């Protein structure tokens, strides 16, 4: 199945060749979780991030479906 | 009040708006004189004027956006701003200029040299001054009608915040640490008031209006322990980012207080000004 992944801010470094603002189109087996996508993108476990699927916050064990968009962005806390 | 209304109208200049409606505009100097004569505060005098369709000249450019009732609502409102640094400074400045009648400002810090690049009230000449004191002075220079209540204390727990913020109709999150922001959301829930969240890091910023029943920051970061800071630790906070996010937060507060527009509720604006992109994420 195919999913889209959008990387924001600091996380863009894990797909440096992706045009800015574009979503990455990824072919993954059915049953793939958010965590497996992070591994496929070589994002280390210790990188703090917020994960959302189709605009809803999700956990790392969330199972993705055909056509889902996974948004990955860093925690932002400055003021 | 009837009497002060007539007195103010006599001191005002008659004019017409874009639709040909007649109204009166009164200068700050005249409204100050009249308020002193009848023993009203500037804010009370401005409200009395607006009720008599006399517009304080300082709000002429607000009128098309907030209207007469909206300007009265702003002057009658209390807003709590937690944090008077990068975001808080610009938010306080903007709310005072719009004519929000009462501001409760909480911040424990004094200005340091590394605040000079972005914090609205930080100057070379006031390093070491408490931020809340500088905020009070600035508001007095910008809009005398605005009453300022300051608390120079560190607040970490929801209950401490609730005690200081009672009476505020809207709270603004201008803090700089995640656990404190989550505590503030809890305080806003206990006070049953909306919270306007804003946060920055480098070129990036986010804004969201959180009502007491909304998941808000819990939706983003979960119920468990959260890190103290985000990517601002690596990326720093340049001058423009707090201005941009503070401006969105001010606009959310004004919409909440005047009942106009559509809020960023259950929607988080995520801005990446490095690539010129804004996304709206459902939360």
XYZ file of N, CA, C and O in Angstrom, chain B residues 104-232:
516
model
N -3.426 40.575 33.495
C -2.714 39.941 34.610
C -1.462 39.309 34.012
O -1.561 38.457 33.126
N -0.300 39.746 34.462
C 0.958 39.301 33.851
C 1.803 38.571 34.894
O 2.059 39.115 35.973
N 2.211 37.349 34.561
C 3.021 36.546 35.482
C 4.358 36.218 34.830
O 4.398 35.684 33.704
N 5.444 36.538 35.503
C 6.782 36.128 35.049
C 7.739 36.357 36.203
O 7.704 37.407 36.851
N 8.589 35.400 36.453
C 9.519 35.495 37.585
C 10.854 36.123 37.198
O 11.610 36.532 38.066
N 11.123 36.213 35.884
C 12.494 36.519 35.451
C 12.797 38.010 35.406
O 11.905 38.848 35.337
N 14.104 38.292 35.388
C 14.603 39.638 35.081
C 15.266 39.566 33.703
O 15.643 38.493 33.234
N 15.386 40.733 33.046
C 15.984 40.742 31.702
C 17.471 40.414 31.758
O 18.202 40.894 32.621
N 17.882 39.590 30.772
C 19.290 39.235 30.612
C 19.713 39.644 29.205
O 18.879 39.825 28.323
N 21.014 39.694 29.028
C 21.560 40.157 27.742
C 21.014 39.349 26.553
O 20.722 39.908 25.500
N 20.839 38.033 26.748
C 20.397 37.218 25.607
C 18.910 37.419 25.267
O 18.401 36.804 24.348
N 18.224 38.293 26.001
C 16.835 38.637 25.673
C 16.763 39.793 24.665
O 15.712 40.045 24.077
N 17.896 40.512 24.493
C 17.872 41.748 23.688
C 17.529 41.492 22.228
O 17.028 42.388 21.552
N 17.785 40.282 21.729
C 17.549 40.042 20.299
C 16.081 39.956 19.937
O 15.732 40.032 18.768
N 15.182 39.772 20.926
C 13.793 39.498 20.526
C 12.724 39.989 21.479
O 11.556 40.012 21.116
N 13.067 40.304 22.716
C 12.007 40.571 23.693
C 11.627 42.052 23.682
O 12.467 42.933 23.896
N 10.352 42.320 23.443
C 9.869 43.662 23.128
C 10.269 44.700 24.174
O 10.592 45.830 23.824
N 10.255 44.339 25.442
C 10.477 45.339 26.486
C 11.908 45.351 27.000
O 12.242 46.079 27.931
N 12.761 44.519 26.422
C 14.150 44.430 26.877
C 15.011 45.464 26.153
O 14.998 45.536 24.928
N 15.725 46.268 26.948
C 16.591 47.312 26.392
C 17.969 47.210 27.051
O 18.098 46.631 28.122
N 18.967 47.827 26.411
C 20.301 47.809 27.021
C 20.256 48.450 28.401
O 21.005 48.074 29.302
N 19.366 49.425 28.552
C 19.313 50.176 29.799
C 18.504 49.516 30.916
O 18.481 50.043 32.027
N 17.813 48.405 30.639
C 17.022 47.819 31.740
C 17.373 46.354 32.023
O 16.559 45.616 32.589
N 18.579 45.946 31.630
C 19.015 44.586 31.976
C 19.004 44.463 33.499
O 19.410 45.380 34.206
N 18.479 43.339 33.984
C 18.356 43.149 35.437
C 16.992 43.558 35.975
O 16.639 43.205 37.101
N 16.202 44.284 35.188
C 14.862 44.690 35.651
C 13.887 43.510 35.532
O 13.941 42.758 34.555
N 13.005 43.349 36.530
C 11.977 42.308 36.376
C 11.152 42.550 35.103
O 10.761 43.688 34.816
N 10.876 41.463 34.371
C 10.134 41.590 33.113
C 8.729 42.148 33.345
O 8.221 42.934 32.545
N 8.103 41.750 34.447
C 6.735 42.237 34.704
C 6.741 43.742 34.972
O 5.787 44.444 34.620
N 7.844 44.243 35.559
C 7.920 45.682 35.843
C 8.059 46.472 34.544
O 7.418 47.511 34.346
N 8.917 45.958 33.639
C 9.087 46.605 32.331
C 7.766 46.583 31.556
O 7.417 47.546 30.870
N 7.022 45.487 31.693
C 5.730 45.372 31.000
C 4.754 46.420 31.535
O 4.049 47.084 30.771
N 4.735 46.569 32.855
C 3.833 47.554 33.463
C 4.154 48.965 32.960
O 3.267 49.724 32.572
N 5.449 49.288 32.910
C 5.860 50.621 32.449
C 5.466 50.837 30.993
O 4.977 51.893 30.619
N 5.689 49.828 30.174
C 5.388 49.952 28.749
C 3.882 50.153 28.516
O 3.475 51.002 27.727
N 3.075 49.376 29.206
C 1.624 49.509 29.023
C 1.177 50.908 29.440
O 0.344 51.533 28.777
N 1.763 51.431 30.516
C 1.391 52.781 30.967
C 1.747 53.829 29.915
O 1.070 54.849 29.782
N 2.813 53.569 29.153
C 3.204 54.501 28.085
C 2.289 54.370 26.878
O 2.049 55.343 26.169
N 1.797 53.156 26.627
C 1.048 52.876 25.394
C -0.442 53.162 25.561
O -1.074 53.744 24.678
N -1.020 52.746 26.674
C -2.462 52.915 26.863
C -2.795 52.994 28.360
O -2.852 51.970 29.049
N -3.037 54.217 28.808
C -3.298 54.466 30.236
C -4.590 53.786 30.692
O -4.761 53.484 31.873
N -5.493 53.529 29.757
C -6.778 52.922 30.134
C -6.605 51.478 30.619
O -7.492 50.939 31.285
N -5.489 50.855 30.281
C -5.300 49.441 30.599
C -4.738 49.278 32.008
O -3.683 49.818 32.337
N -5.459 48.537 32.822
C -5.001 48.231 34.183
C -4.091 47.002 34.129
O -4.413 46.033 33.443
N -2.990 47.066 34.828
C -2.030 45.946 34.811
C -1.849 45.407 36.222
O -1.601 46.161 37.159
N -1.986 44.103 36.353
C -1.723 43.417 37.619
C -0.535 42.498 37.362
O -0.570 41.705 36.421
N 0.529 42.629 38.134
C 1.712 41.806 37.871
C 2.018 40.891 39.056
O 1.754 41.232 40.204
N 2.590 39.739 38.721
C 3.054 38.791 39.739
C 4.448 38.332 39.348
O 4.603 37.618 38.355
N 5.445 38.757 40.107
C 6.800 38.290 39.817
C 7.068 37.039 40.651
O 7.694 37.086 41.709
N 6.542 35.934 40.158
C 6.697 34.652 40.849
C 6.892 33.550 39.818
O 6.496 33.685 38.665
N 7.522 32.469 40.249
C 7.604 31.277 39.403
C 6.380 30.417 39.696
O 6.097 30.139 40.861
N 5.632 30.067 38.666
C 4.480 29.190 38.867
C 4.698 27.900 38.090
O 5.036 27.926 36.915
N 4.553 26.773 38.772
C 4.733 25.466 38.138
C 3.476 24.617 38.243
O 3.234 23.762 37.410
N 2.691 24.860 39.287
C 1.550 23.983 39.563
C 0.243 24.670 39.166
O 0.086 25.874 39.354
N -0.702 23.870 38.641
C -1.979 24.450 38.213
C -2.642 25.286 39.313
O -3.173 26.363 39.044
N -2.608 24.778 40.565
C -3.329 25.481 41.628
C -2.758 26.875 41.892
O -3.491 27.826 42.141
N -1.413 26.985 41.799
C -0.775 28.307 41.961
C -1.263 29.257 40.868
O -1.520 30.441 41.122
N -1.366 28.732 39.669
C -1.801 29.562 38.541
C -3.258 29.992 38.708
O -3.609 31.151 38.477
N -4.096 29.041 39.130
C -5.529 29.321 39.309
C -5.719 30.494 40.268
O -6.499 31.418 40.006
N -4.980 30.492 41.364
C -5.133 31.552 42.372
C -4.817 32.927 41.783
O -5.506 33.903 42.074
N -3.767 32.989 40.963
C -3.327 34.286 40.441
C -4.171 34.752 39.258
O -4.224 35.949 38.963
N -4.810 33.811 38.560
C -5.459 34.143 37.291
C -6.978 34.224 37.387
O -7.658 34.429 36.385
N -7.501 34.067 38.593
C -8.950 34.146 38.773
C -9.448 35.506 38.271
O -8.833 36.525 38.549
N -10.525 35.489 37.523
C -11.074 36.740 36.997
C -10.724 36.971 35.536
O -11.352 37.786 34.869
N -9.722 36.249 35.041
C -9.369 36.390 33.625
C -10.362 35.612 32.766
O -10.740 34.498 33.105
N -10.775 36.203 31.651
C -11.714 35.544 30.744
C -11.006 34.710 29.697
O -11.596 33.811 29.087
N -9.733 35.018 29.455
C -8.910 34.286 28.499
C -7.501 34.225 29.074
O -7.037 35.194 29.676
N -6.823 33.089 28.882
C -5.423 32.976 29.282
C -4.558 32.834 28.027
O -5.000 32.275 27.027
N -3.337 33.345 28.116
C -2.414 33.246 26.993
C -1.144 32.540 27.456
O -0.508 32.971 28.426
N -0.804 31.464 26.755
C 0.387 30.683 27.055
C 1.577 31.295 26.322
O 1.710 31.138 25.110
N 2.419 32.006 27.095
C 3.646 32.580 26.527
C 4.837 32.060 27.329
O 5.806 32.771 27.553
N 4.725 30.818 27.751
C 5.744 30.181 28.588
C 6.881 29.631 27.719
O 6.833 29.724 26.489
N 7.871 29.025 28.364
C 8.998 28.515 27.593
C 9.404 27.090 27.990
O 10.517 26.668 27.723
N 8.497 26.363 28.638
C 8.813 24.976 28.996
C 7.539 24.140 28.904
O 6.456 24.602 29.286
N 7.680 22.924 28.389
C 6.507 22.078 28.151
C 5.739 21.700 29.421
O 4.504 21.813 29.450
N 6.404 21.258 30.501
C 5.629 20.854 31.689
C 4.787 22.013 32.250
O 3.647 21.806 32.678
N 5.344 23.228 32.221
C 4.596 24.389 32.726
C 3.410 24.710 31.822
O 2.355 25.131 32.286
N 3.597 24.509 30.530
C 2.490 24.744 29.594
C 1.337 23.765 29.872
O 0.171 24.137 29.838
N 1.690 22.506 30.149
C 0.650 21.519 30.457
C -0.048 21.867 31.769
O -1.270 21.715 31.890
N 0.720 22.366 32.746
C 0.110 22.801 34.014
C -0.850 23.960 33.762
O -1.929 24.047 34.363
N -0.467 24.851 32.857
C -1.333 26.002 32.551
C -2.626 25.543 31.883
O -3.706 26.084 32.164
N -2.526 24.541 31.003
C -3.765 24.024 30.398
C -4.694 23.470 31.479
O -5.915 23.676 31.432
N -4.113 22.797 32.464
C -4.919 22.274 33.582
C -5.562 23.425 34.358
O -6.740 23.369 34.725
N -4.801 24.488 34.582
C -5.335 25.660 35.299
C -6.494 26.288 34.513
O -7.522 26.661 35.087
N -6.328 26.385 33.195
C -7.394 26.963 32.355
C -8.649 26.110 32.430
O -9.772 26.631 32.454
N -8.456 24.782 32.490
C -9.612 23.874 32.643
C -10.318 24.146 33.959
O -11.545 24.208 34.015
N -9.529 24.292 35.025
C -10.148 24.517 36.342
C -10.867 25.851 36.395
O -11.877 25.991 37.077
N -10.356 26.833 35.677
C -10.993 28.154 35.649
C -12.101 28.228 34.588
O -12.793 29.251 34.496
N -12.241 27.168 33.779
C -13.237 27.120 32.694
C -13.096 28.279 31.721
O -14.086 28.911 31.340
N -11.863 28.570 31.337
C -11.630 29.637 30.348
C -10.748 29.098 29.218
O -9.969 28.170 29.417
N -10.870 29.696 28.033
C -10.018 29.261 26.926
C -8.569 29.711 27.121
O -8.301 30.715 27.774
N -7.673 28.937 26.501
C -6.233 29.195 26.568
C -5.708 29.324 25.144
O -5.973 28.462 24.309
N -4.962 30.393 24.887
C -4.358 30.566 23.567
C -2.888 30.174 23.664
O -2.082 30.881 24.274
N -2.572 29.019 23.060
C -1.214 28.469 23.136
C -0.363 28.978 21.980
O -0.833 29.054 20.846
N 0.881 29.315 22.274
C 1.846 29.647 21.235
C 3.214 29.162 21.660
O 3.532 29.160 22.856
N 4.021 28.696 20.707
C 5.367 28.243 21.017
C 6.250 28.449 19.792
O 5.759 28.423 18.658
N 7.539 28.661 20.048
C 8.460 28.980 18.959
C 9.768 28.208 19.089
O 10.151 27.783 20.179
N 10.441 28.070 17.938
C 11.793 27.516 17.905
C 12.379 27.858 16.543
O 11.825 27.466 15.515
N 13.467 28.571 16.522
C 14.105 28.902 15.251
C 13.141 29.613 14.309
O 12.552 30.633 14.661
N 12.959 29.058 13.117
C 12.028 29.629 12.134
C 10.598 29.123 12.325
O 9.706 29.476 11.576
N 10.421 28.248 13.309
C 9.183 27.483 13.426
C 8.338 27.992 14.587
O 8.860 28.419 15.611
N 7.017 27.931 14.405
C 6.137 28.302 15.506
C 4.788 27.620 15.383
O 4.425 27.125 14.306
N 4.063 27.562 16.496
C 2.734 26.945 16.472
C 1.777 27.739 17.351
O 2.189 28.360 18.336
N 0.493 27.711 16.949
C -0.557 28.448 17.656
C -1.810 27.586 17.682
O -2.152 26.944 16.684
N -2.492 27.598 18.831
C -3.742 26.828 18.941
C -4.563 27.420 20.087
O -4.009 27.751 21.132
N -5.859 27.534 19.873
C -6.757 27.964 20.941
C -7.410 26.729 21.557
O -7.977 25.905 20.839
N -7.283 26.611 22.880
C -7.712 25.384 23.570
C -8.850 25.723 24.528
O -8.671 26.517 25.468
N -10.020 25.122 24.312
C -11.138 25.278 25.239
C -11.029 24.211 26.331
O -10.342 23.210 26.144
N -11.717 24.430 27.467
C -11.540 23.505 28.592
C -11.759 22.030 28.236
O -11.080 21.169 28.787
N -12.674 21.736 27.310
C -12.941 20.339 26.967
C -12.033 19.789 25.872
O -12.116 18.602 25.537
N -11.219 20.627 25.286
C -10.392 20.193 24.152
C -9.163 19.426 24.645
O -8.639 19.735 25.717
N -8.665 18.474 23.825
C -7.428 17.788 24.234
C -6.219 18.721 24.267
O -5.363 18.601 25.138
N -6.143 19.640 23.320
C -5.071 20.637 23.325
C -3.687 20.031 23.385
O -3.341 19.152 22.588
N -2.886 20.476 24.339
C -1.497 20.015 24.437
C -1.419 18.549 24.831
O -0.462 17.857 24.476
N -2.430 18.055 25.552
C -2.449 16.625 25.897
C -2.597 15.798 24.632
O -2.043 14.707 24.512
N -3.365 16.314 23.665
C -3.513 15.643 22.382
C -2.187 15.561 21.638
O -1.915 14.596 20.937
N -1.374 16.577 21.793
C -0.079 16.603 21.099
C 0.978 15.768 21.800
O 1.736 15.053 21.167
N 1.042 15.920 23.114
C 2.181 15.355 23.852
C 1.801 14.189 24.760
O 2.683 13.598 25.389
N 0.520 13.877 24.854
C 0.104 12.742 25.667
C 0.039 13.078 27.150
O 0.381 14.183 27.567
N -0.415 12.094 27.937
C -0.631 12.303 29.372
C 0.647 12.064 30.178
O 0.737 12.442 31.329
N 1.614 11.384 29.584
C 2.822 10.995 30.325
C 3.785 12.156 30.513
O 3.467 13.303 30.196
N 4.981 11.841 31.038
C 5.975 12.893 31.231
C 6.426 13.483 29.894
O 6.469 12.774 28.883
N 6.730 14.758 29.895
C 7.169 15.420 28.661
C 8.551 16.025 28.895
O 8.908 16.338 30.033
N 9.330 16.200 27.809
C 10.625 16.864 27.985
C 10.416 18.326 28.378
O 9.367 18.911 28.088
N 11.406 18.883 29.041
C 11.317 20.282 29.470
C 11.246 21.216 28.250
O 10.427 22.121 28.198
N 12.087 20.940 27.266
C 12.197 21.848 26.125
C 12.060 21.104 24.798
O 12.113 19.874 24.760
N 11.898 21.845 23.715
C 11.826 21.286 22.370
C 13.058 21.683 21.576
O 14.141 21.888 22.141
N 12.859 21.843 20.251
C 14.015 22.085 19.379
C 14.545 23.514 19.477
O 15.548 23.837 18.851
N 13.874 24.376 20.283
C 14.405 25.733 20.463
C 15.786 25.716 21.110
O 16.566 26.659 20.969
